[in-house]
């Protein structure tokens, strides 16, 4: 084989390798990192309607105000209950950090006690205000906390999705594993399954309405269903505003006691 023919073969092989690399499906870690890095806007605010449904189908409705801001250190969220009267004034705040390995900071303010209480790591698995969400569910989990792998693809409500299984690196984590259906179009996890430490399905989170507001994908309707208790919690987000200029000092313990 002459030098010219050899050079052609080398270039052809390199070209096919580049095409294969370009066409390769992303890894589970790359997908979940893209979900985590998805643009959130500088801030998002709006009203939440939380509907708690017990095993007999009885509903309780709660109204909240929520504001979220993205700053140099990470994301900060503040939720304040507006009604009914027995929970009015209760507020919850979460600070998530961009640096890997650093856990969220969380606080809750209970008007009856007139004090802000920090949520301990042991309390992250507790129910949030009687809902099917735990305090841990309300945080922003960093992809480095889990090992991820793609297990397949599936279409959900017309959205082509990757299916990603995530197993915590810490065996003492709240869930033994989660499985997330990530939209290839929006990079939003439109469905997630949570498994307990027996390996049984515990809860399913489903997003039924998503809308692009000021180039930010905002989740407007979601439901967390506890399949073991036969209970569910629906959340609807309305009157949403994006990038309205919420300052970072709105996310403080003082703001929790003052309300929004």
mmCIF file of N, CA, C and O in Angstrom, residues 29-97:
data_model
loop_
_atom_site.group_PDB
_atom_site.id
_atom_site.type_symbol
_atom_site.label_atom_id
_atom_site.label_comp_id
_atom_site.label_asym_id
_atom_site.label_seq_id
_atom_site.Cartn_x
_atom_site.Cartn_y
_atom_site.Cartn_z
ATOM 1 N N UNK A 29 -25.060 10.422 32.913
ATOM 2 C CA UNK A 29 -24.501 11.555 33.663
ATOM 3 C C UNK A 29 -24.620 12.849 32.871
ATOM 4 O O UNK A 29 -24.978 13.903 33.415
ATOM 5 N N UNK A 30 -24.337 12.784 31.567
ATOM 6 C CA UNK A 30 -24.446 13.975 30.724
ATOM 7 C C UNK A 30 -25.883 14.482 30.649
ATOM 8 O O UNK A 30 -26.134 15.689 30.676
ATOM 9 N N UNK A 31 -26.827 13.551 30.585
ATOM 10 C CA UNK A 31 -28.237 13.939 30.521
ATOM 11 C C UNK A 31 -28.666 14.628 31.809
ATOM 12 O O UNK A 31 -29.272 15.705 31.790
ATOM 13 N N UNK A 32 -28.350 14.023 32.962
ATOM 14 C CA UNK A 32 -28.778 14.601 34.231
ATOM 15 C C UNK A 32 -28.044 15.904 34.540
ATOM 16 O O UNK A 32 -28.597 16.794 35.194
ATOM 17 N N UNK A 33 -26.824 16.038 34.045
ATOM 18 C CA UNK A 33 -26.111 17.311 34.202
ATOM 19 C C UNK A 33 -26.788 18.394 33.361
ATOM 20 O O UNK A 33 -26.910 19.547 33.795
ATOM 21 N N UNK A 34 -27.248 18.024 32.167
ATOM 22 C CA UNK A 34 -27.943 18.974 31.302
ATOM 23 C C UNK A 34 -29.275 19.404 31.923
ATOM 24 O O UNK A 34 -29.685 20.558 31.812
ATOM 25 N N UNK A 35 -29.952 18.467 32.587
ATOM 26 C CA UNK A 35 -31.193 18.797 33.300
ATOM 27 C C UNK A 35 -30.891 19.801 34.414
ATOM 28 O O UNK A 35 -31.597 20.797 34.595
ATOM 29 N N UNK A 36 -29.827 19.539 35.149
ATOM 30 C CA UNK A 36 -29.431 20.405 36.267
ATOM 31 C C UNK A 36 -29.021 21.795 35.775
ATOM 32 O O UNK A 36 -29.311 22.808 36.427
ATOM 33 N N UNK A 37 -28.362 21.850 34.609
ATOM 34 C CA UNK A 37 -27.848 23.117 34.068
ATOM 35 C C UNK A 37 -28.864 23.856 33.203
ATOM 36 O O UNK A 37 -28.546 24.917 32.669
ATOM 37 N N UNK A 38 -30.064 23.310 33.046
ATOM 38 C CA UNK A 38 -31.064 23.941 32.189
ATOM 39 C C UNK A 38 -31.329 25.379 32.652
ATOM 40 O O UNK A 38 -31.459 25.636 33.844
ATOM 41 N N UNK A 39 -31.388 26.348 31.716
ATOM 42 C CA UNK A 39 -31.621 27.752 32.102
ATOM 43 C C UNK A 39 -32.884 27.919 32.942
ATOM 44 O O UNK A 39 -33.949 27.423 32.581
ATOM 45 N N UNK A 40 -32.735 28.598 34.087
ATOM 46 C CA UNK A 40 -33.851 28.797 35.003
ATOM 47 C C UNK A 40 -34.333 30.236 35.048
ATOM 48 O O UNK A 40 -35.330 30.540 35.708
ATOM 49 N N UNK A 41 -33.614 31.125 34.351
ATOM 50 C CA UNK A 41 -33.943 32.536 34.465
ATOM 51 C C UNK A 41 -33.338 33.107 35.733
ATOM 52 O O UNK A 41 -32.902 32.375 36.625
ATOM 53 N N UNK A 42 -33.300 34.431 35.828
ATOM 54 C CA UNK A 42 -32.751 35.056 37.037
ATOM 55 C C UNK A 42 -33.665 34.849 38.229
ATOM 56 O O UNK A 42 -33.204 34.679 39.358
ATOM 57 N N UNK A 43 -34.975 34.883 37.989
ATOM 58 C CA UNK A 43 -35.930 34.617 39.062
ATOM 59 C C UNK A 43 -37.277 34.241 38.462
ATOM 60 O O UNK A 43 -37.591 34.595 37.323
ATOM 61 N N UNK A 44 -38.048 33.501 39.247
ATOM 62 C CA UNK A 44 -39.391 33.078 38.853
ATOM 63 C C UNK A 44 -40.291 33.224 40.076
ATOM 64 O O UNK A 44 -39.913 32.829 41.182
ATOM 65 N N UNK A 45 -41.478 33.796 39.886
ATOM 66 C CA UNK A 45 -42.413 33.914 40.994
ATOM 67 C C UNK A 45 -43.826 33.634 40.513
ATOM 68 O O UNK A 45 -44.134 33.756 39.322
ATOM 69 N N UNK A 46 -44.684 33.229 41.443
ATOM 70 C CA UNK A 46 -46.061 32.940 41.084
ATOM 71 C C UNK A 46 -46.824 32.354 42.257
ATOM 72 O O UNK A 46 -46.304 32.243 43.372
ATOM 73 N N UNK A 47 -48.078 31.983 41.997
ATOM 74 C CA UNK A 47 -48.947 31.403 43.018
ATOM 75 C C UNK A 47 -49.025 29.893 42.843
ATOM 76 O O UNK A 47 -49.087 29.391 41.720
ATOM 77 N N UNK A 48 -49.047 29.193 43.956
ATOM 78 C CA UNK A 48 -49.168 27.736 43.946
ATOM 79 C C UNK A 48 -50.488 27.329 44.580
ATOM 80 O O UNK A 48 -50.885 27.878 45.611
ATOM 81 N N UNK A 49 -51.157 26.374 43.963
ATOM 82 C CA UNK A 49 -52.306 25.722 44.570
ATOM 83 C C UNK A 49 -51.918 24.274 44.822
ATOM 84 O O UNK A 49 -51.602 23.538 43.887
ATOM 85 N N UNK A 50 -51.894 23.883 46.090
ATOM 86 C CA UNK A 50 -51.503 22.526 46.475
ATOM 87 C C UNK A 50 -52.732 21.768 46.950
ATOM 88 O O UNK A 50 -53.402 22.187 47.897
ATOM 89 N N UNK A 51 -53.042 20.665 46.271
ATOM 90 C CA UNK A 51 -54.212 19.857 46.619
ATOM 91 C C UNK A 51 -53.754 18.507 47.156
ATOM 92 O O UNK A 51 -53.122 17.733 46.430
ATOM 93 N N UNK A 52 -54.065 18.225 48.408
ATOM 94 C CA UNK A 52 -53.705 16.971 49.050
ATOM 95 C C UNK A 52 -54.904 16.030 48.989
ATOM 96 O O UNK A 52 -56.015 16.402 49.396
ATOM 97 N N UNK A 53 -54.697 14.831 48.478
ATOM 98 C CA UNK A 53 -55.774 13.844 48.325
ATOM 99 C C UNK A 53 -55.431 12.614 49.160
ATOM 100 O O UNK A 53 -54.391 11.986 48.945
ATOM 101 N N UNK A 54 -56.310 12.270 50.127
ATOM 102 C CA UNK A 54 -56.030 11.116 50.969
ATOM 103 C C UNK A 54 -56.480 9.823 50.302
ATOM 104 O O UNK A 54 -57.002 9.830 49.174
ATOM 105 N N UNK A 55 -56.308 8.705 50.989
ATOM 106 C CA UNK A 55 -56.585 7.390 50.393
ATOM 107 C C UNK A 55 -58.066 7.169 50.104
ATOM 108 O O UNK A 55 -58.420 6.280 49.330
ATOM 109 N N UNK A 56 -58.929 7.995 50.713
ATOM 110 C CA UNK A 56 -60.372 7.876 50.468
ATOM 111 C C UNK A 56 -60.867 8.900 49.433
ATOM 112 O O UNK A 56 -62.065 8.988 49.170
ATOM 113 N N UNK A 57 -59.927 9.671 48.882
ATOM 114 C CA UNK A 57 -60.296 10.641 47.861
ATOM 115 C C UNK A 57 -60.660 12.009 48.399
ATOM 116 O O UNK A 57 -61.016 12.914 47.630
ATOM 117 N N UNK A 58 -60.574 12.204 49.704
ATOM 118 C CA UNK A 58 -60.894 13.499 50.300
ATOM 119 C C UNK A 58 -59.773 14.498 50.008
ATOM 120 O O UNK A 58 -58.591 14.180 50.145
ATOM 121 N N UNK A 59 -60.158 15.707 49.602
ATOM 122 C CA UNK A 59 -59.175 16.719 49.194
ATOM 123 C C UNK A 59 -59.068 17.859 50.207
ATOM 124 O O UNK A 59 -60.059 18.269 50.810
ATOM 125 N N UNK A 60 -57.845 18.342 50.368
ATOM 126 C CA UNK A 60 -57.576 19.563 51.127
ATOM 127 C C UNK A 60 -56.770 20.486 50.226
ATOM 128 O O UNK A 60 -55.783 20.043 49.621
ATOM 129 N N UNK A 61 -57.173 21.734 50.137
ATOM 130 C CA UNK A 61 -56.524 22.678 49.223
ATOM 131 C C UNK A 61 -55.786 23.749 50.012
ATOM 132 O O UNK A 61 -56.325 24.316 50.967
ATOM 133 N N UNK A 62 -54.565 24.037 49.591
ATOM 134 C CA UNK A 62 -53.749 25.063 50.219
ATOM 135 C C UNK A 62 -53.223 26.019 49.157
ATOM 136 O O UNK A 62 -52.880 25.592 48.050
ATOM 137 N N UNK A 63 -53.149 27.300 49.505
ATOM 138 C CA UNK A 63 -52.644 28.322 48.587
ATOM 139 C C UNK A 63 -51.306 28.852 49.104
ATOM 140 O O UNK A 63 -51.154 29.078 50.309
ATOM 141 N N UNK A 64 -50.369 29.040 48.174
ATOM 142 C CA UNK A 64 -49.033 29.509 48.539
ATOM 143 C C UNK A 64 -48.556 30.548 47.539
ATOM 144 O O UNK A 64 -49.072 30.645 46.418
ATOM 145 N N UNK A 65 -47.537 31.264 47.953
ATOM 146 C CA UNK A 65 -46.785 32.149 47.063
ATOM 147 C C UNK A 65 -45.361 31.621 47.023
ATOM 148 O O UNK A 65 -44.790 31.273 48.065
ATOM 149 N N UNK A 66 -44.789 31.514 45.812
ATOM 150 C CA UNK A 66 -43.421 31.000 45.687
ATOM 151 C C UNK A 66 -42.560 31.936 44.857
ATOM 152 O O UNK A 66 -43.002 32.436 43.815
ATOM 153 N N UNK A 67 -41.338 32.159 45.328
ATOM 154 C CA UNK A 67 -40.351 32.918 44.560
ATOM 155 C C UNK A 67 -39.053 32.110 44.524
ATOM 156 O O UNK A 67 -38.691 31.470 45.504
ATOM 157 N N UNK A 68 -38.405 32.123 43.384
ATOM 158 C CA UNK A 68 -37.133 31.421 43.202
ATOM 159 C C UNK A 68 -36.153 32.359 42.519
ATOM 160 O O UNK A 68 -36.521 33.058 41.571
ATOM 161 N N UNK A 69 -34.920 32.384 43.004
ATOM 162 C CA UNK A 69 -33.901 33.228 42.390
ATOM 163 C C UNK A 69 -32.618 32.458 42.165
ATOM 164 O O UNK A 69 -32.274 31.560 42.938
ATOM 165 N N UNK A 70 -31.921 32.778 41.078
ATOM 166 C CA UNK A 70 -30.637 32.162 40.768
ATOM 167 C C UNK A 70 -29.540 33.197 40.959
ATOM 168 O O UNK A 70 -29.569 34.267 40.340
ATOM 169 N N UNK A 71 -28.579 32.881 41.824
ATOM 170 C CA UNK A 71 -27.515 33.822 42.168
ATOM 171 C C UNK A 71 -26.154 33.148 42.011
ATOM 172 O O UNK A 71 -26.080 31.988 41.605
ATOM 173 N N UNK A 72 -25.088 33.874 42.324
ATOM 174 C CA UNK A 72 -23.734 33.346 42.116
ATOM 175 C C UNK A 72 -23.497 32.056 42.896
ATOM 176 O O UNK A 72 -22.806 31.155 42.423
ATOM 177 N N UNK A 73 -24.100 31.950 44.069
ATOM 178 C CA UNK A 73 -23.872 30.778 44.917
ATOM 179 C C UNK A 73 -24.745 29.589 44.545
ATOM 180 O O UNK A 73 -24.451 28.444 44.876
ATOM 181 N N UNK A 74 -25.861 29.849 43.850
ATOM 182 C CA UNK A 74 -26.790 28.779 43.499
ATOM 183 C C UNK A 74 -28.219 29.283 43.471
ATOM 184 O O UNK A 74 -28.470 30.474 43.283
ATOM 185 N N UNK A 75 -29.157 28.371 43.676
ATOM 186 C CA UNK A 75 -30.579 28.713 43.607
ATOM 187 C C UNK A 75 -31.178 28.834 45.005
ATOM 188 O O UNK A 75 -30.890 28.030 45.892
ATOM 189 N N UNK A 76 -32.046 29.845 45.183
ATOM 190 C CA UNK A 76 -32.737 30.043 46.457
ATOM 191 C C UNK A 76 -34.240 30.086 46.201
ATOM 192 O O UNK A 76 -34.694 30.702 45.243
ATOM 193 N N UNK A 77 -34.978 29.415 47.096
ATOM 194 C CA UNK A 77 -36.433 29.312 46.938
ATOM 195 C C UNK A 77 -37.114 29.655 48.254
ATOM 196 O O UNK A 77 -36.662 29.245 49.325
ATOM 197 N N UNK A 78 -38.219 30.399 48.164
ATOM 198 C CA UNK A 78 -39.018 30.734 49.333
ATOM 199 C C UNK A 78 -40.484 30.475 49.023
ATOM 200 O O UNK A 78 -41.008 30.951 48.007
ATOM 201 N N UNK A 79 -41.146 29.697 49.891
ATOM 202 C CA UNK A 79 -42.567 29.378 49.747
ATOM 203 C C UNK A 79 -43.287 29.839 51.001
ATOM 204 O O UNK A 79 -42.854 29.532 52.116
ATOM 205 N N UNK A 80 -44.398 30.570 50.832
ATOM 206 C CA UNK A 80 -45.179 31.076 51.957
ATOM 207 C C UNK A 80 -46.627 30.639 51.801
ATOM 208 O O UNK A 80 -47.241 30.866 50.752
ATOM 209 N N UNK A 81 -47.184 30.015 52.836
ATOM 210 C CA UNK A 81 -48.573 29.578 52.807
ATOM 211 C C UNK A 81 -49.496 30.758 53.076
ATOM 212 O O UNK A 81 -49.306 31.522 54.023
ATOM 213 N N UNK A 82 -50.519 30.896 52.232
ATOM 214 C CA UNK A 82 -51.484 31.986 52.348
ATOM 215 C C UNK A 82 -52.805 31.529 52.960
ATOM 216 O O UNK A 82 -53.480 32.303 53.653
ATOM 217 N N UNK A 83 -53.209 30.297 52.698
ATOM 218 C CA UNK A 83 -54.445 29.747 53.241
ATOM 219 C C UNK A 83 -54.382 28.221 53.153
ATOM 220 O O UNK A 83 -53.566 27.678 52.406
ATOM 221 N N UNK A 84 -55.220 27.531 53.992
ATOM 222 C CA UNK A 84 -56.231 28.037 54.922
ATOM 223 C C UNK A 84 -55.604 28.621 56.190
ATOM 224 O O UNK A 84 -54.375 28.677 56.310
ATOM 225 N N UNK A 85 -56.463 29.020 57.123
ATOM 226 C CA UNK A 85 -56.012 29.758 58.301
ATOM 227 C C UNK A 85 -55.028 28.968 59.159
ATOM 228 O O UNK A 85 -54.117 29.547 59.756
ATOM 229 N N UNK A 86 -55.187 27.627 59.213
ATOM 230 C CA UNK A 86 -54.330 26.845 60.117
ATOM 231 C C UNK A 86 -52.877 26.750 59.650
ATOM 232 O O UNK A 86 -52.004 26.383 60.440
ATOM 233 N N UNK A 87 -52.610 27.098 58.387
ATOM 234 C CA UNK A 87 -51.225 27.067 57.904
ATOM 235 C C UNK A 87 -50.750 28.441 57.414
ATOM 236 O O UNK A 87 -49.596 28.590 57.014
ATOM 237 N N UNK A 88 -51.635 29.433 57.446
ATOM 238 C CA UNK A 88 -51.290 30.765 56.955
ATOM 239 C C UNK A 88 -50.059 31.319 57.686
ATOM 240 O O UNK A 88 -49.966 31.254 58.905
ATOM 241 N N UNK A 89 -49.121 31.846 56.907
ATOM 242 C CA UNK A 89 -47.907 32.423 57.477
ATOM 243 C C UNK A 89 -46.754 31.447 57.595
ATOM 244 O O UNK A 89 -45.603 31.865 57.772
ATOM 245 N N UNK A 90 -47.032 30.151 57.489
ATOM 246 C CA UNK A 90 -45.957 29.164 57.491
ATOM 247 C C UNK A 90 -45.119 29.344 56.225
ATOM 248 O O UNK A 90 -45.660 29.555 55.144
ATOM 249 N N UNK A 91 -43.816 29.287 56.365
ATOM 250 C CA UNK A 91 -42.962 29.471 55.189
ATOM 251 C C UNK A 91 -41.810 28.475 55.190
ATOM 252 O O UNK A 91 -41.399 27.970 56.236
ATOM 253 N N UNK A 92 -41.314 28.206 53.994
ATOM 254 C CA UNK A 92 -40.215 27.252 53.793
ATOM 255 C C UNK A 92 -39.195 27.884 52.868
ATOM 256 O O UNK A 92 -39.548 28.525 51.879
ATOM 257 N N UNK A 93 -37.916 27.722 53.200
ATOM 258 C CA UNK A 93 -36.851 28.273 52.360
ATOM 259 C C UNK A 93 -35.791 27.206 52.093
ATOM 260 O O UNK A 93 -35.431 26.440 52.988
ATOM 261 N N UNK A 94 -35.331 27.175 50.841
ATOM 262 C CA UNK A 94 -34.306 26.213 50.422
ATOM 263 C C UNK A 94 -33.206 26.936 49.672
ATOM 264 O O UNK A 94 -33.465 27.731 48.773
ATOM 265 N N UNK A 95 -31.949 26.675 50.068
ATOM 266 C CA UNK A 95 -30.785 27.182 49.334
ATOM 267 C C UNK A 95 -30.053 25.994 48.739
ATOM 268 O O UNK A 95 -29.623 25.097 49.464
ATOM 269 N N UNK A 96 -29.932 25.962 47.421
ATOM 270 C CA UNK A 96 -29.171 24.915 46.732
ATOM 271 C C UNK A 96 -27.873 25.513 46.207
ATOM 272 O O UNK A 96 -27.859 26.656 45.740
ATOM 273 N N UNK A 97 -26.805 24.735 46.267
ATOM 274 C CA UNK A 97 -25.485 25.228 45.879
ATOM 275 C C UNK A 97 -24.969 24.517 44.634
ATOM 276 O O UNK A 97 -25.211 23.319 44.451
#
